[in-house]
């Protein structure tokens, strides 16, 4: 009696042990699927950062753009995937008491100009036409690769614009403007050609919310520093340099981004809370109705960072002169038994494949 | 005295009325249409109906299969019926707007003498060498030989064999329903070698809506006219390792045959470079159990980004100062820069870890070291870590001369290249003998699968581009279409239709060329620089421009017309009053 009990126990533990990896496999599969559902599905990241104002007293707009550039580079987007447009040169401006620097903080704590800044469109090249050409891809064929937005349907694009704006327009270079309808049409052209997977649009100008009012293409999330009728204010002046160094909204966004590293899990809802009215004086706004996913599932690094999908390479091909014949007993890639000449190297301690291998043997 | 004066003013008044009427007539009849015509955006005529017809195009992919029967393979009375043709067609169930049907056209025939001879040899390799002499079969077609049930060409328990060059062997059967049974076996083998649902699903992965959340493993390179392949050797520690690699020889011996086999798919250019003092962005961890360093699987995605920014450095020859204050030198290897080319770039990196971090292994997500010590990223390239043989350090002083074993490296890189292109292991039918690829690394029918997938992908892309262009022109009214853009659109539509025809008749090579032309023309039309939409003017601004021009001219005309109308109405009413 005791023997059979013992046997029964042993048998059930054996069954339990056999089922355990199966259960964990199933659980990890479900976990994988759930994780993938909330993931973005993008494989590369691009950023288009535009500063539209010129003249020395608009130092803060260049500093805004450069601080976003710095964050985006730090979080992993390479220069080849960033289109940086600066309408004026502040670092080498004759009025800059500290040449080759652009500071974002009083007491000159943070030099956002850094060691390697790659400006793609500079000075008078920053025009509405060039900006729209970059977005829609209708660029003359002589343009070099660094000046193009070579995104595809699996790219997440961050677009940051700053400068002087008004209700429904953004001023470029003191001579022309881009209206919110043109911008919405440009995004629609990008969508029609599937040049983006998801788009994050951030604007730091006066009455910035008016610029995203007219968007109608899907998968766009927009943030602005102020509502219609409000002005976006600058942060603080620096007495040594003599101009205002940054705008409030971008200052607090930069502070927020400095805490993010490539592996962090902070989501968009936290970005929406940055710079409340008490700090910013203006009311930042955001628009998420065109976006498919819930903002709380959208990671900051989905747009500001560049995390790639990688796969371990498990196969090699044989380059020996005579590769022999290989048998297949079951139409399943993992299960093909190799002989030495085929040189298929299976992972040595891959639990799932060992288990399935056992199952395969039973079937035969 | 008053009468002639009155007559004169009457004449004046009549003349005045006529003049006013004439002005109004000119303005309305000539002026308005002229203004309308000159201010509309120029649109050359486009074949909108044909473009919308492309959306309901039925794609029929035909695979011509020649089935050759040897003498003992089927009963005699069945053999009398040869030759004839059987067609097997089925629809591929994909949730895509274009219906795709796969059609296997099997031409049954008897074996010729030399084929009988070859198939009665001892082993399958000898048979294959006999068949190697005749010319290459056309792309897309297959030949299946049916041998007798008891033939010793194949091992006893194997029912079929798939060879590397569009050739397969299937066992026959002596049965009443021989042709049906053999036909099914032939279809199974032919499907493994040509079209299956997953090949097409992977090709159309970007166009199928629900696959957005599916596994990223099915993300082969997008179809393009050409590709740039760059091999880079990263040596972060030149003080300890003096690394030499014979990349030119390796490319010539191993990579070039592979790319030659793929030359139908596009133009390839190969560069190489060596980068010194280029470190990975992730610090490896030390594993005391094996006294080696490892990179965990979850840190691998962060490896690529810091490295990528340095891969293009030799183009501009910048001197770059990383955090530790050392200068980074770049040395150009074979080949030129990629700054000018717009082809997608595939990067293959070989990393020789520093002495302080040797040996370095890559761990998968279960914590086991990966045998190949390599990983790849879809649509980007691959990285392999090459550990220096510890015996090389014995007794010799630094820097140690390291000669890279290019065979091992190229085995991994070519496997990664296959995976990046989406050339995956096919689903083999049961009890099938399968021969690996010959020295090129790719089998002919794998190339065919790639060409089919690419043709379908190209057609889908071209159709989507043309449809998007038509929709855009409907939505945004101020885009100009010039004549050359219109001719590109016509060319693209014609190429799509030609490609569909060629696919239906089984000419894979010309179908692929036509589909590439369709994509190129449609992209050229869509991305023509002249299609930038004109500046948008809100309505109040438009009024503000026109009113100062038209109002001063319109007011006198309208007022005089009104006056004329009132007077004419008065003169009609007057005769009624007088009896």
PDB file of C-alpha atoms in Angstrom, chain A residues 71-193:
ATOM      1  CA  UNK A  71      18.817  64.476 -24.896  1.00  0.00           C
ATOM      2  CA  UNK A  72      17.921  62.630 -28.023  1.00  0.00           C
ATOM      3  CA  UNK A  73      21.552  61.838 -28.782  1.00  0.00           C
ATOM      4  CA  UNK A  74      22.237  60.798 -25.259  1.00  0.00           C
ATOM      5  CA  UNK A  75      19.331  58.398 -25.330  1.00  0.00           C
ATOM      6  CA  UNK A  76      20.676  56.761 -28.436  1.00  0.00           C
ATOM      7  CA  UNK A  77      19.443  58.268 -31.689  1.00  0.00           C
ATOM      8  CA  UNK A  78      22.508  58.643 -33.930  1.00  0.00           C
ATOM      9  CA  UNK A  79      23.300  61.753 -35.921  1.00  0.00           C
ATOM     10  CA  UNK A  80      22.431  60.015 -39.135  1.00  0.00           C
ATOM     11  CA  UNK A  81      18.849  59.808 -37.899  1.00  0.00           C
ATOM     12  CA  UNK A  82      18.563  63.383 -36.681  1.00  0.00           C
ATOM     13  CA  UNK A  83      17.736  66.338 -38.913  1.00  0.00           C
ATOM     14  CA  UNK A  84      18.748  69.447 -36.990  1.00  0.00           C
ATOM     15  CA  UNK A  85      17.705  72.811 -38.383  1.00  0.00           C
ATOM     16  CA  UNK A  86      19.028  75.934 -36.700  1.00  0.00           C
ATOM     17  CA  UNK A  87      18.131  79.253 -38.197  1.00  0.00           C
ATOM     18  CA  UNK A  88      21.000  81.158 -36.686  1.00  0.00           C
ATOM     19  CA  UNK A  89      24.370  80.496 -35.215  1.00  0.00           C
ATOM     20  CA  UNK A  90      24.517  81.484 -31.573  1.00  0.00           C
ATOM     21  CA  UNK A  91      27.688  79.674 -30.579  1.00  0.00           C
ATOM     22  CA  UNK A  92      29.835  81.573 -33.032  1.00  0.00           C
ATOM     23  CA  UNK A  93      27.835  84.758 -32.973  1.00  0.00           C
ATOM     24  CA  UNK A  94      30.023  87.846 -32.606  1.00  0.00           C
ATOM     25  CA  UNK A  95      27.909  88.931 -29.652  1.00  0.00           C
ATOM     26  CA  UNK A  96      28.498  85.738 -27.694  1.00  0.00           C
ATOM     27  CA  UNK A  97      30.805  86.460 -24.764  1.00  0.00           C
ATOM     28  CA  UNK A  98      31.591  82.757 -24.454  1.00  0.00           C
ATOM     29  CA  UNK A  99      32.202  81.615 -28.016  1.00  0.00           C
ATOM     30  CA  UNK A 100      31.518  78.023 -29.064  1.00  0.00           C
ATOM     31  CA  UNK A 101      29.062  77.488 -26.238  1.00  0.00           C
ATOM     32  CA  UNK A 102      25.336  77.632 -25.904  1.00  0.00           C
ATOM     33  CA  UNK A 103      24.188  77.449 -22.322  1.00  0.00           C
ATOM     34  CA  UNK A 104      20.862  76.342 -21.092  1.00  0.00           C
ATOM     35  CA  UNK A 105      21.196  77.118 -17.452  1.00  0.00           C
ATOM     36  CA  UNK A 106      22.180  80.178 -15.508  1.00  0.00           C
ATOM     37  CA  UNK A 107      25.642  80.140 -14.039  1.00  0.00           C
ATOM     38  CA  UNK A 108      26.579  78.383 -17.249  1.00  0.00           C
ATOM     39  CA  UNK A 109      26.164  74.922 -15.847  1.00  0.00           C
ATOM     40  CA  UNK A 110      25.166  73.041 -18.931  1.00  0.00           C
ATOM     41  CA  UNK A 111      26.674  73.638 -22.313  1.00  0.00           C
ATOM     42  CA  UNK A 112      24.256  72.101 -24.762  1.00  0.00           C
ATOM     43  CA  UNK A 113      26.467  72.822 -27.735  1.00  0.00           C
ATOM     44  CA  UNK A 114      28.740  70.000 -26.693  1.00  0.00           C
ATOM     45  CA  UNK A 115      31.611  68.485 -28.606  1.00  0.00           C
ATOM     46  CA  UNK A 116      29.931  67.195 -31.674  1.00  0.00           C
ATOM     47  CA  UNK A 117      26.904  68.952 -32.967  1.00  0.00           C
ATOM     48  CA  UNK A 118      25.877  68.167 -36.492  1.00  0.00           C
ATOM     49  CA  UNK A 119      23.639  70.854 -37.884  1.00  0.00           C
ATOM     50  CA  UNK A 120      22.001  69.738 -41.111  1.00  0.00           C
ATOM     51  CA  UNK A 121      20.179  72.869 -42.140  1.00  0.00           C
ATOM     52  CA  UNK A 122      21.704  76.096 -40.978  1.00  0.00           C
ATOM     53  CA  UNK A 123      21.046  79.760 -41.240  1.00  0.00           C
ATOM     54  CA  UNK A 124      19.147  80.695 -44.381  1.00  0.00           C
ATOM     55  CA  UNK A 125      18.535  77.095 -45.352  1.00  0.00           C
ATOM     56  CA  UNK A 126      15.870  76.865 -42.687  1.00  0.00           C
ATOM     57  CA  UNK A 127      12.821  77.816 -44.692  1.00  0.00           C
ATOM     58  CA  UNK A 128       9.247  76.603 -44.788  1.00  0.00           C
ATOM     59  CA  UNK A 129       9.875  75.010 -48.152  1.00  0.00           C
ATOM     60  CA  UNK A 130      12.914  73.067 -46.976  1.00  0.00           C
ATOM     61  CA  UNK A 131      11.120  71.988 -43.850  1.00  0.00           C
ATOM     62  CA  UNK A 132       8.168  70.681 -45.834  1.00  0.00           C
ATOM     63  CA  UNK A 133      10.494  69.016 -48.294  1.00  0.00           C
ATOM     64  CA  UNK A 134      12.252  67.223 -45.479  1.00  0.00           C
ATOM     65  CA  UNK A 135       8.964  66.020 -44.047  1.00  0.00           C
ATOM     66  CA  UNK A 136       7.360  64.884 -47.283  1.00  0.00           C
ATOM     67  CA  UNK A 137      10.546  63.570 -48.842  1.00  0.00           C
ATOM     68  CA  UNK A 138      10.220  65.604 -52.019  1.00  0.00           C
ATOM     69  CA  UNK A 139      13.850  66.570 -52.017  1.00  0.00           C
ATOM     70  CA  UNK A 140      15.932  67.284 -55.108  1.00  0.00           C
ATOM     71  CA  UNK A 141      18.122  64.343 -55.919  1.00  0.00           C
ATOM     72  CA  UNK A 142      21.342  66.217 -55.259  1.00  0.00           C
ATOM     73  CA  UNK A 143      20.642  66.538 -51.537  1.00  0.00           C
ATOM     74  CA  UNK A 144      23.142  64.616 -49.368  1.00  0.00           C
ATOM     75  CA  UNK A 145      22.012  61.799 -47.160  1.00  0.00           C
ATOM     76  CA  UNK A 146      22.386  63.694 -43.920  1.00  0.00           C
ATOM     77  CA  UNK A 147      19.783  66.232 -45.013  1.00  0.00           C
ATOM     78  CA  UNK A 148      17.109  63.681 -45.723  1.00  0.00           C
ATOM     79  CA  UNK A 149      14.475  62.095 -43.586  1.00  0.00           C
ATOM     80  CA  UNK A 150      14.806  58.514 -44.736  1.00  0.00           C
ATOM     81  CA  UNK A 151      12.135  57.102 -42.512  1.00  0.00           C
ATOM     82  CA  UNK A 152       9.919  54.170 -43.346  1.00  0.00           C
ATOM     83  CA  UNK A 153       6.684  52.744 -42.117  1.00  0.00           C
ATOM     84  CA  UNK A 154       8.330  51.404 -38.968  1.00  0.00           C
ATOM     85  CA  UNK A 155       9.931  54.649 -37.877  1.00  0.00           C
ATOM     86  CA  UNK A 156       8.887  56.642 -34.869  1.00  0.00           C
ATOM     87  CA  UNK A 157       9.551  60.294 -35.521  1.00  0.00           C
ATOM     88  CA  UNK A 158       9.961  63.078 -32.994  1.00  0.00           C
ATOM     89  CA  UNK A 159       9.332  66.561 -34.355  1.00  0.00           C
ATOM     90  CA  UNK A 160      10.266  69.481 -32.159  1.00  0.00           C
ATOM     91  CA  UNK A 161       9.675  73.056 -33.237  1.00  0.00           C
ATOM     92  CA  UNK A 162      10.381  76.270 -31.433  1.00  0.00           C
ATOM     93  CA  UNK A 163      10.359  79.916 -32.291  1.00  0.00           C
ATOM     94  CA  UNK A 164       7.850  82.705 -32.404  1.00  0.00           C
ATOM     95  CA  UNK A 165       4.319  81.750 -33.228  1.00  0.00           C
ATOM     96  CA  UNK A 166       0.780  82.904 -33.178  1.00  0.00           C
ATOM     97  CA  UNK A 167      -2.701  81.607 -33.560  1.00  0.00           C
ATOM     98  CA  UNK A 168      -2.396  79.095 -36.352  1.00  0.00           C
ATOM     99  CA  UNK A 169       1.066  79.926 -37.614  1.00  0.00           C
ATOM    100  CA  UNK A 170       4.741  79.697 -36.794  1.00  0.00           C
ATOM    101  CA  UNK A 171       7.151  82.341 -37.971  1.00  0.00           C
ATOM    102  CA  UNK A 172      10.234  81.250 -39.907  1.00  0.00           C
ATOM    103  CA  UNK A 173      13.252  83.530 -40.058  1.00  0.00           C
ATOM    104  CA  UNK A 174      11.260  86.722 -39.614  1.00  0.00           C
ATOM    105  CA  UNK A 175      10.107  86.624 -43.207  1.00  0.00           C
ATOM    106  CA  UNK A 176       7.639  83.806 -43.711  1.00  0.00           C
ATOM    107  CA  UNK A 177       5.277  81.584 -41.803  1.00  0.00           C
ATOM    108  CA  UNK A 178       3.944  78.096 -41.829  1.00  0.00           C
ATOM    109  CA  UNK A 179       0.285  77.624 -41.052  1.00  0.00           C
ATOM    110  CA  UNK A 180      -1.221  74.775 -39.123  1.00  0.00           C
ATOM    111  CA  UNK A 181      -3.095  73.648 -42.214  1.00  0.00           C
ATOM    112  CA  UNK A 182       0.123  73.273 -44.187  1.00  0.00           C
ATOM    113  CA  UNK A 183       1.631  71.310 -41.356  1.00  0.00           C
ATOM    114  CA  UNK A 184      -1.417  69.052 -41.149  1.00  0.00           C
ATOM    115  CA  UNK A 185      -1.273  68.500 -44.902  1.00  0.00           C
ATOM    116  CA  UNK A 186       2.420  67.657 -44.683  1.00  0.00           C
ATOM    117  CA  UNK A 187       1.703  65.054 -42.017  1.00  0.00           C
ATOM    118  CA  UNK A 188      -1.084  63.645 -44.148  1.00  0.00           C
ATOM    119  CA  UNK A 189       1.337  63.269 -47.033  1.00  0.00           C
ATOM    120  CA  UNK A 190       3.726  61.472 -44.728  1.00  0.00           C
ATOM    121  CA  UNK A 191       0.957  59.187 -43.599  1.00  0.00           C
ATOM    122  CA  UNK A 192      -0.204  58.408 -47.126  1.00  0.00           C
ATOM    123  CA  UNK A 193       3.259  57.273 -48.033  1.00  0.00           C
TER     124      UNK A 193
END
